[in-house]
Phi, psi and omega in degrees: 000137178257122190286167170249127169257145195248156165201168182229017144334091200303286172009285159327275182276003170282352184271299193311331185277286163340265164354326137320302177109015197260161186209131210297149167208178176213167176237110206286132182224170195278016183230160208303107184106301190114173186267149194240137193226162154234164182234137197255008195103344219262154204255123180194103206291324183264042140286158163238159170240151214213131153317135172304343174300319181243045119272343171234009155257344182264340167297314176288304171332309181262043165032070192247124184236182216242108184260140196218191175194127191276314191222207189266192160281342167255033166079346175291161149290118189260145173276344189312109177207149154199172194276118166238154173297165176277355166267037170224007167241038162249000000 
């Protein structure tokens, strides 16, 4: 069984996002920054794809950590990631 781990490491997840084949995105809402995504390719008209500068200001600014899964349950690489408040990973 494979676990999930959180993190608020820019480093950390710009690598796991790499690794991937991933790319920062965002989803622009009237409120401040937008919902933060990463994008694998798969066609979704309202991602913007965004720079790591403004993709780790808006994760910090909304106290945001990073919930992940390295691999599957079969051992492949998993894409399995979402946005938690930073109280909610501890």
């Amino acid at each position: 069984m494979s676990q999930a781990r959180t993190t608020t490491d820019h480093d950390e997840i710009r690598q796991w996002v790499s690794d991937r084949g991933g790319r920062p995105a965002v989803i622009r809402t009237s409120g401040k920054g937008g919902i933060l995504r990463i994008d694998f390719g798969e066609p979704e008209e309202t991602l913007e794809p965004i720079e790591w500068d403004e993709f780790f200001r808006i994760f910090d600014e909304n106290d945001l950590a990073f919930l992940f899964q390295e691999e599957t349950g079969g051992g492949n690489a998993s894409r399995f990631n979402k946005f938690i408040e930073r109280s909610q990973s501890a």
